[in-house]
PDB file of C-alpha atoms in Angstrom:
ATOM      1  CA  PRO A   1      73.312 -21.137  37.581  1.00  0.00           C
ATOM      2  CA  ILE A   2      69.909 -21.011  39.201  1.00  0.00           C
ATOM      3  CA  ARG A   3      69.718 -23.264  42.235  1.00  0.00           C
ATOM      4  CA  SER A   4      66.420 -25.028  42.182  1.00  0.00           C
ATOM      5  CA  GLY A   5      64.450 -24.855  45.376  1.00  0.00           C
ATOM      6  CA  SER A   6      66.005 -21.592  46.466  1.00  0.00           C
ATOM      7  CA  ARG A   7      63.762 -18.585  46.783  1.00  0.00           C
ATOM      8  CA  SER A   8      65.987 -16.481  44.586  1.00  0.00           C
ATOM      9  CA  SER A   9      65.250 -18.650  41.564  1.00  0.00           C
ATOM     10  CA  LYS A  10      61.809 -17.148  41.299  1.00  0.00           C
ATOM     11  CA  THR A  11      60.468 -13.656  41.630  1.00  0.00           C
ATOM     12  CA  PHE A  12      59.473 -12.897  45.162  1.00  0.00           C
ATOM     13  CA  LYS A  13      55.810 -12.243  44.298  1.00  0.00           C
ATOM     14  CA  PRO A  14      54.068 -12.440  40.935  1.00  0.00           C
ATOM     15  CA  LYS A  15      54.353  -9.241  38.966  1.00  0.00           C
ATOM     16  CA  LYS A  16      51.223  -7.163  38.814  1.00  0.00           C
ATOM     17  CA  ASN A  17      50.460  -6.463  35.177  1.00  0.00           C
ATOM     18  CA  ILE A  18      48.623  -3.430  33.888  1.00  0.00           C
ATOM     19  CA  PRO A  19      46.412  -4.593  30.983  1.00  0.00           C
ATOM     20  CA  GLU A  20      47.813  -3.673  27.587  1.00  0.00           C
ATOM     21  CA  GLY A  21      45.739  -1.293  25.533  1.00  0.00           C
ATOM     22  CA  SER A  22      44.248   0.281  28.660  1.00  0.00           C
ATOM     23  CA  HIS A  23      44.636   3.933  29.543  1.00  0.00           C
ATOM     24  CA  GLN A  24      46.713   2.953  32.572  1.00  0.00           C
ATOM     25  CA  TYR A  25      49.053   1.079  30.250  1.00  0.00           C
ATOM     26  CA  GLU A  26      49.472   4.260  28.182  1.00  0.00           C
ATOM     27  CA  LEU A  27      50.237   6.162  31.380  1.00  0.00           C
ATOM     28  CA  LEU A  28      52.809   3.558  32.373  1.00  0.00           C
ATOM     29  CA  LYS A  29      54.450   3.875  28.951  1.00  0.00           C
ATOM     30  CA  HIS A  30      54.470   7.660  29.392  1.00  0.00           C
ATOM     31  CA  ALA A  31      56.104   7.240  32.801  1.00  0.00           C
ATOM     32  CA  GLU A  32      58.764   4.944  31.342  1.00  0.00           C
ATOM     33  CA  ALA A  33      59.470   7.328  28.464  1.00  0.00           C
ATOM     34  CA  THR A  34      59.905  10.361  30.726  1.00  0.00           C
ATOM     35  CA  LEU A  35      62.119   8.338  33.054  1.00  0.00           C
ATOM     36  CA  GLY A  36      64.386   7.683  30.109  1.00  0.00           C
ATOM     37  CA  SER A  37      65.029  11.408  29.846  1.00  0.00           C
ATOM     38  CA  GLY A  38      66.935  11.139  33.124  1.00  0.00           C
ATOM     39  CA  ASN A  39      65.081  14.026  34.734  1.00  0.00           C
ATOM     40  CA  LEU A  40      63.256  12.343  37.599  1.00  0.00           C
ATOM     41  CA  ARG A  41      61.685  15.524  38.962  1.00  0.00           C
ATOM     42  CA  MET A  42      59.952  16.013  35.610  1.00  0.00           C
ATOM     43  CA  ALA A  43      59.157  12.342  35.226  1.00  0.00           C
ATOM     44  CA  VAL A  44      57.013  12.185  38.358  1.00  0.00           C
ATOM     45  CA  MET A  45      54.849  15.212  37.565  1.00  0.00           C
ATOM     46  CA  LEU A  46      51.198  14.646  36.751  1.00  0.00           C
ATOM     47  CA  PRO A  47      50.889  14.614  32.938  1.00  0.00           C
ATOM     48  CA  GLU A  48      48.642  17.363  31.654  1.00  0.00           C
ATOM     49  CA  GLY A  49      44.943  16.549  31.739  1.00  0.00           C
ATOM     50  CA  GLU A  50      45.426  13.296  33.645  1.00  0.00           C
ATOM     51  CA  ASP A  51      43.613  12.108  36.749  1.00  0.00           C
ATOM     52  CA  LEU A  52      45.765  12.224  39.887  1.00  0.00           C
ATOM     53  CA  ASN A  53      44.284   9.013  41.313  1.00  0.00           C
ATOM     54  CA  GLU A  54      45.049   7.142  38.122  1.00  0.00           C
ATOM     55  CA  TRP A  55      48.612   8.491  37.994  1.00  0.00           C
ATOM     56  CA  VAL A  56      49.206   7.499  41.623  1.00  0.00           C
ATOM     57  CA  ALA A  57      47.680   4.061  40.957  1.00  0.00           C
ATOM     58  CA  VAL A  58      49.877   3.319  37.934  1.00  0.00           C
ATOM     59  CA  ASN A  59      53.028   4.417  39.725  1.00  0.00           C
ATOM     60  CA  THR A  60      52.161   2.516  42.897  1.00  0.00           C
ATOM     61  CA  VAL A  61      51.825  -0.693  40.874  1.00  0.00           C
ATOM     62  CA  ASP A  62      55.135   0.088  39.198  1.00  0.00           C
ATOM     63  CA  PHE A  63      56.933   0.668  42.525  1.00  0.00           C
ATOM     64  CA  PHE A  64      55.469  -2.562  43.895  1.00  0.00           C
ATOM     65  CA  ASN A  65      56.938  -4.417  40.898  1.00  0.00           C
ATOM     66  CA  GLN A  66      60.313  -2.688  41.240  1.00  0.00           C
ATOM     67  CA  ILE A  67      60.640  -3.359  44.976  1.00  0.00           C
ATOM     68  CA  ASN A  68      59.486  -6.901  44.423  1.00  0.00           C
ATOM     69  CA  MET A  69      62.331  -7.450  41.959  1.00  0.00           C
ATOM     70  CA  LEU A  70      64.924  -5.684  44.101  1.00  0.00           C
ATOM     71  CA  TYR A  71      64.000  -7.615  47.230  1.00  0.00           C
ATOM     72  CA  GLY A  72      63.844 -10.799  45.169  1.00  0.00           C
ATOM     73  CA  THR A  73      67.555 -10.457  44.386  1.00  0.00           C
ATOM     74  CA  ILE A  74      68.538 -10.479  48.075  1.00  0.00           C
ATOM     75  CA  THR A  75      66.056 -12.913  49.653  1.00  0.00           C
ATOM     76  CA  ASP A  76      68.895 -15.409  50.213  1.00  0.00           C
ATOM     77  CA  PHE A  77      70.568 -12.879  52.524  1.00  0.00           C
ATOM     78  CA  CYS A  78      67.411 -11.909  54.375  1.00  0.00           C
ATOM     79  CA  THR A  79      66.637 -14.877  56.590  1.00  0.00           C
ATOM     80  CA  GLU A  80      65.098 -15.674  59.977  1.00  0.00           C
ATOM     81  CA  GLU A  81      68.677 -15.957  61.307  1.00  0.00           C
ATOM     82  CA  SER A  82      70.165 -12.830  59.739  1.00  0.00           C
ATOM     83  CA  CYS A  83      67.125 -10.631  60.371  1.00  0.00           C
ATOM     84  CA  PRO A  84      65.132 -11.875  63.378  1.00  0.00           C
ATOM     85  CA  VAL A  85      63.401  -8.494  63.546  1.00  0.00           C
ATOM     86  CA  MET A  86      62.231  -6.165  60.798  1.00  0.00           C
ATOM     87  CA  SER A  87      64.492  -3.177  61.176  1.00  0.00           C
ATOM     88  CA  ALA A  88      65.994  -0.227  59.343  1.00  0.00           C
ATOM     89  CA  GLY A  89      69.114   0.354  61.403  1.00  0.00           C
ATOM     90  CA  PRO A  90      69.344   0.144  65.214  1.00  0.00           C
ATOM     91  CA  LYS A  91      66.827   2.927  65.885  1.00  0.00           C
ATOM     92  CA  TYR A  92      63.936   1.692  63.753  1.00  0.00           C
ATOM     93  CA  GLU A  93      62.035  -1.532  64.204  1.00  0.00           C
ATOM     94  CA  TYR A  94      58.735  -2.350  62.526  1.00  0.00           C
ATOM     95  CA  HIS A  95      55.955  -4.564  63.860  1.00  0.00           C
ATOM     96  CA  TRP A  96      53.312  -5.900  61.488  1.00  0.00           C
ATOM     97  CA  ALA A  97      49.581  -5.228  61.616  1.00  0.00           C
ATOM     98  CA  ASP A  98      47.172  -4.910  58.692  1.00  0.00           C
ATOM     99  CA  GLY A  99      44.130  -3.870  60.679  1.00  0.00           C
ATOM    100  CA  THR A 100      42.037  -6.795  59.448  1.00  0.00           C
ATOM    101  CA  ASN A 101      43.709 -10.188  59.914  1.00  0.00           C
ATOM    102  CA  ILE A 102      46.315  -8.952  62.370  1.00  0.00           C
ATOM    103  CA  LYS A 103      44.958  -6.104  64.445  1.00  0.00           C
ATOM    104  CA  LYS A 104      47.560  -5.956  67.184  1.00  0.00           C
ATOM    105  CA  PRO A 105      51.085  -5.304  65.842  1.00  0.00           C
ATOM    106  CA  ILE A 106      53.257  -8.410  65.994  1.00  0.00           C
ATOM    107  CA  LYS A 107      57.022  -8.609  66.176  1.00  0.00           C
ATOM    108  CA  CYS A 108      58.340 -10.844  63.398  1.00  0.00           C
ATOM    109  CA  SER A 109      61.448 -11.508  61.335  1.00  0.00           C
ATOM    110  CA  ALA A 110      62.187  -9.303  58.351  1.00  0.00           C
ATOM    111  CA  PRO A 111      61.438 -12.005  55.734  1.00  0.00           C
ATOM    112  CA  LYS A 112      58.129 -12.744  57.444  1.00  0.00           C
ATOM    113  CA  TYR A 113      57.280  -9.048  57.742  1.00  0.00           C
ATOM    114  CA  ILE A 114      58.113  -8.359  54.104  1.00  0.00           C
ATOM    115  CA  ASP A 115      56.092 -11.386  53.038  1.00  0.00           C
ATOM    116  CA  TYR A 116      53.081 -10.091  54.997  1.00  0.00           C
ATOM    117  CA  LEU A 117      53.635  -6.613  53.621  1.00  0.00           C
ATOM    118  CA  MET A 118      53.975  -7.570  49.960  1.00  0.00           C
ATOM    119  CA  THR A 119      51.040  -9.978  50.163  1.00  0.00           C
ATOM    120  CA  TRP A 120      48.934  -7.244  51.732  1.00  0.00           C
ATOM    121  CA  VAL A 121      49.942  -4.728  49.025  1.00  0.00           C
ATOM    122  CA  GLN A 122      49.194  -7.260  46.324  1.00  0.00           C
ATOM    123  CA  ASP A 123      45.719  -7.851  47.758  1.00  0.00           C
ATOM    124  CA  GLN A 124      45.039  -4.110  47.631  1.00  0.00           C
ATOM    125  CA  LEU A 125      46.299  -3.823  44.051  1.00  0.00           C
ATOM    126  CA  ASP A 126      44.130  -6.774  42.983  1.00  0.00           C
ATOM    127  CA  ASP A 127      41.015  -5.278  44.549  1.00  0.00           C
ATOM    128  CA  GLU A 128      39.006  -3.861  41.645  1.00  0.00           C
ATOM    129  CA  THR A 129      37.018  -1.585  43.963  1.00  0.00           C
ATOM    130  CA  LEU A 130      40.267   0.054  45.109  1.00  0.00           C
ATOM    131  CA  PHE A 131      42.371  -0.137  41.949  1.00  0.00           C
ATOM    132  CA  PRO A 132      39.867  -0.248  39.102  1.00  0.00           C
ATOM    133  CA  SER A 133      41.506  -1.411  35.884  1.00  0.00           C
ATOM    134  CA  LYS A 134      38.433  -0.862  33.712  1.00  0.00           C
ATOM    135  CA  ILE A 135      38.014   2.466  31.993  1.00  0.00           C
ATOM    136  CA  GLY A 136      35.354   4.697  33.487  1.00  0.00           C
ATOM    137  CA  VAL A 137      35.195   2.874  36.813  1.00  0.00           C
ATOM    138  CA  PRO A 138      35.760   5.591  39.420  1.00  0.00           C
ATOM    139  CA  PHE A 139      38.340   5.389  42.185  1.00  0.00           C
ATOM    140  CA  PRO A 140      36.869   5.107  45.688  1.00  0.00           C
ATOM    141  CA  LYS A 141      36.816   8.139  48.019  1.00  0.00           C
ATOM    142  CA  ASN A 142      39.426   6.557  50.288  1.00  0.00           C
ATOM    143  CA  PHE A 143      41.819   5.741  47.411  1.00  0.00           C
ATOM    144  CA  MET A 144      44.478   8.310  48.357  1.00  0.00           C
ATOM    145  CA  SER A 145      44.626   7.195  51.979  1.00  0.00           C
ATOM    146  CA  VAL A 146      45.027   3.556  50.891  1.00  0.00           C
ATOM    147  CA  ALA A 147      47.731   4.543  48.378  1.00  0.00           C
ATOM    148  CA  LYS A 148      49.568   6.467  51.120  1.00  0.00           C
ATOM    149  CA  THR A 149      49.533   3.421  53.392  1.00  0.00           C
ATOM    150  CA  ILE A 150      50.825   1.201  50.573  1.00  0.00           C
ATOM    151  CA  LEU A 151      53.673   3.608  49.766  1.00  0.00           C
ATOM    152  CA  LYS A 152      54.545   4.091  53.446  1.00  0.00           C
ATOM    153  CA  ARG A 153      54.904   0.329  53.786  1.00  0.00           C
ATOM    154  CA  LEU A 154      56.818  -0.137  50.534  1.00  0.00           C
ATOM    155  CA  PHE A 155      59.290   2.469  51.789  1.00  0.00           C
ATOM    156  CA  ARG A 156      60.089   0.135  54.706  1.00  0.00           C
ATOM    157  CA  VAL A 157      61.349  -2.514  52.301  1.00  0.00           C
ATOM    158  CA  TYR A 158      63.772  -0.006  50.737  1.00  0.00           C
ATOM    159  CA  ALA A 159      64.823   1.062  54.251  1.00  0.00           C
ATOM    160  CA  HIS A 160      65.489  -2.537  55.298  1.00  0.00           C
ATOM    161  CA  ILE A 161      67.487  -3.308  52.142  1.00  0.00           C
ATOM    162  CA  TYR A 162      69.634  -0.171  52.538  1.00  0.00           C
ATOM    163  CA  HIS A 163      70.318  -0.675  56.236  1.00  0.00           C
ATOM    164  CA  GLN A 164      70.707  -4.434  56.479  1.00  0.00           C
ATOM    165  CA  HIS A 165      71.608  -5.743  53.020  1.00  0.00           C
ATOM    166  CA  PHE A 166      73.594  -3.097  51.224  1.00  0.00           C
ATOM    167  CA  ASP A 167      76.718  -5.288  50.958  1.00  0.00           C
ATOM    168  CA  PRO A 168      75.058  -8.012  48.879  1.00  0.00           C
ATOM    169  CA  VAL A 169      73.416  -5.292  46.765  1.00  0.00           C
ATOM    170  CA  ILE A 170      76.910  -4.012  45.931  1.00  0.00           C
ATOM    171  CA  GLN A 171      78.243  -7.539  45.314  1.00  0.00           C
ATOM    172  CA  LEU A 172      75.341  -8.233  42.952  1.00  0.00           C
ATOM    173  CA  GLN A 173      76.043  -4.915  41.187  1.00  0.00           C
ATOM    174  CA  GLU A 174      72.476  -3.820  41.895  1.00  0.00           C
ATOM    175  CA  GLU A 175      73.477  -0.589  43.613  1.00  0.00           C
ATOM    176  CA  ALA A 176      72.754   1.777  40.700  1.00  0.00           C
ATOM    177  CA  HIS A 177      69.444   0.019  40.055  1.00  0.00           C
ATOM    178  CA  LEU A 178      68.428   0.302  43.730  1.00  0.00           C
ATOM    179  CA  ASN A 179      69.460   3.973  43.951  1.00  0.00           C
ATOM    180  CA  THR A 180      67.594   4.934  40.780  1.00  0.00           C
ATOM    181  CA  SER A 181      64.479   3.100  41.866  1.00  0.00           C
ATOM    182  CA  PHE A 182      64.546   4.646  45.338  1.00  0.00           C
ATOM    183  CA  LYS A 183      65.257   8.123  44.002  1.00  0.00           C
ATOM    184  CA  HIS A 184      62.308   7.823  41.612  1.00  0.00           C
ATOM    185  CA  PHE A 185      60.138   6.650  44.532  1.00  0.00           C
ATOM    186  CA  ILE A 186      61.212   9.566  46.758  1.00  0.00           C
ATOM    187  CA  PHE A 187      60.657  12.193  44.061  1.00  0.00           C
ATOM    188  CA  PHE A 188      57.222  10.710  43.471  1.00  0.00           C
ATOM    189  CA  VAL A 189      56.125  10.732  47.112  1.00  0.00           C
ATOM    190  CA  GLN A 190      57.592  14.230  47.587  1.00  0.00           C
ATOM    191  CA  GLU A 191      55.800  15.595  44.514  1.00  0.00           C
ATOM    192  CA  PHE A 192      52.373  14.566  45.847  1.00  0.00           C
ATOM    193  CA  ASN A 193      53.169  14.662  49.565  1.00  0.00           C
ATOM    194  CA  LEU A 194      52.329  10.982  50.056  1.00  0.00           C
ATOM    195  CA  ILE A 195      54.564   9.947  52.966  1.00  0.00           C
ATOM    196  CA  ASP A 196      54.968  11.768  56.264  1.00  0.00           C
ATOM    197  CA  ARG A 197      58.503  13.055  56.868  1.00  0.00           C
ATOM    198  CA  ARG A 198      58.696  11.114  60.140  1.00  0.00           C
ATOM    199  CA  GLU A 199      58.241   7.871  58.228  1.00  0.00           C
ATOM    200  CA  LEU A 200      61.185   8.733  55.974  1.00  0.00           C
ATOM    201  CA  ALA A 201      63.552   9.308  58.921  1.00  0.00           C
ATOM    202  CA  PRO A 202      65.461   5.978  58.613  1.00  0.00           C
ATOM    203  CA  LEU A 203      66.812   7.073  55.203  1.00  0.00           C
ATOM    204  CA  GLN A 204      66.860  10.845  55.724  1.00  0.00           C
ATOM    205  CA  GLU A 205      70.586  11.267  54.997  1.00  0.00           C
ATOM    206  CA  LEU A 206      70.396   9.148  51.880  1.00  0.00           C
ATOM    207  CA  ILE A 207      67.319  11.058  50.693  1.00  0.00           C
ATOM    208  CA  GLU A 208      69.141  14.349  51.122  1.00  0.00           C
ATOM    209  CA  LYS A 209      72.154  13.014  49.259  1.00  0.00           C
ATOM    210  CA  LEU A 210      70.129  11.567  46.364  1.00  0.00           C
ATOM    211  CA  THR A 211      67.850  14.565  45.938  1.00  0.00           C
ATOM    212  CA  SER A 212      70.273  17.443  46.521  1.00  0.00           C
ATOM    213  CA  LYS A 213      71.812  17.116  43.060  1.00  0.00           C
ATOM    214  CA  ASP A 214      68.432  17.601  41.397  1.00  0.00           C
ATOM    215  CA  ARG A 215      66.962  20.672  43.056  1.00  0.00           C
TER     216      ARG A 215
END
């Protein structure tokens, strides 16, 4: 039964939809089809003749939606009390700054941090000058650096879920879903060198475990 009034009864943030009939929609369908083959290394490769920016854009939107859903399942366990700081294990703590509204990094609880983070990502994805949805509208020169920042930050949500909330993930039987999503994400960022190795350190062992079987 869905408890009304609880955050888990609704998706954490509204899903970002790629317009049907658009080229990006076709790319998303292609991505989904190749994922079905089970070979994630192949699935993340740039399809022949496609634009790298567009491929990165479509997949970034898709990862945002996936992480949104995954985090949405455990929001009841991620509270001001349980997670007073945004961390990924004892060695890694994140402070929030977006460079515009909050210039100096602030220490905040994990739910607050993730709310800031996902709202910030959503604002980027909704910005037509950054993520053009219309055919023929070019991507801006700084697109890749923005995409890298988005993916670096989305990684932190995976890292927090794995380190602080893995038990509820197992109880909810979401473990396979989380692992597949994260593995897809890691293969993608590795393929195009989108996240600095240092940033991946909190989940290094897991990354090695998940990717070693598919070399």
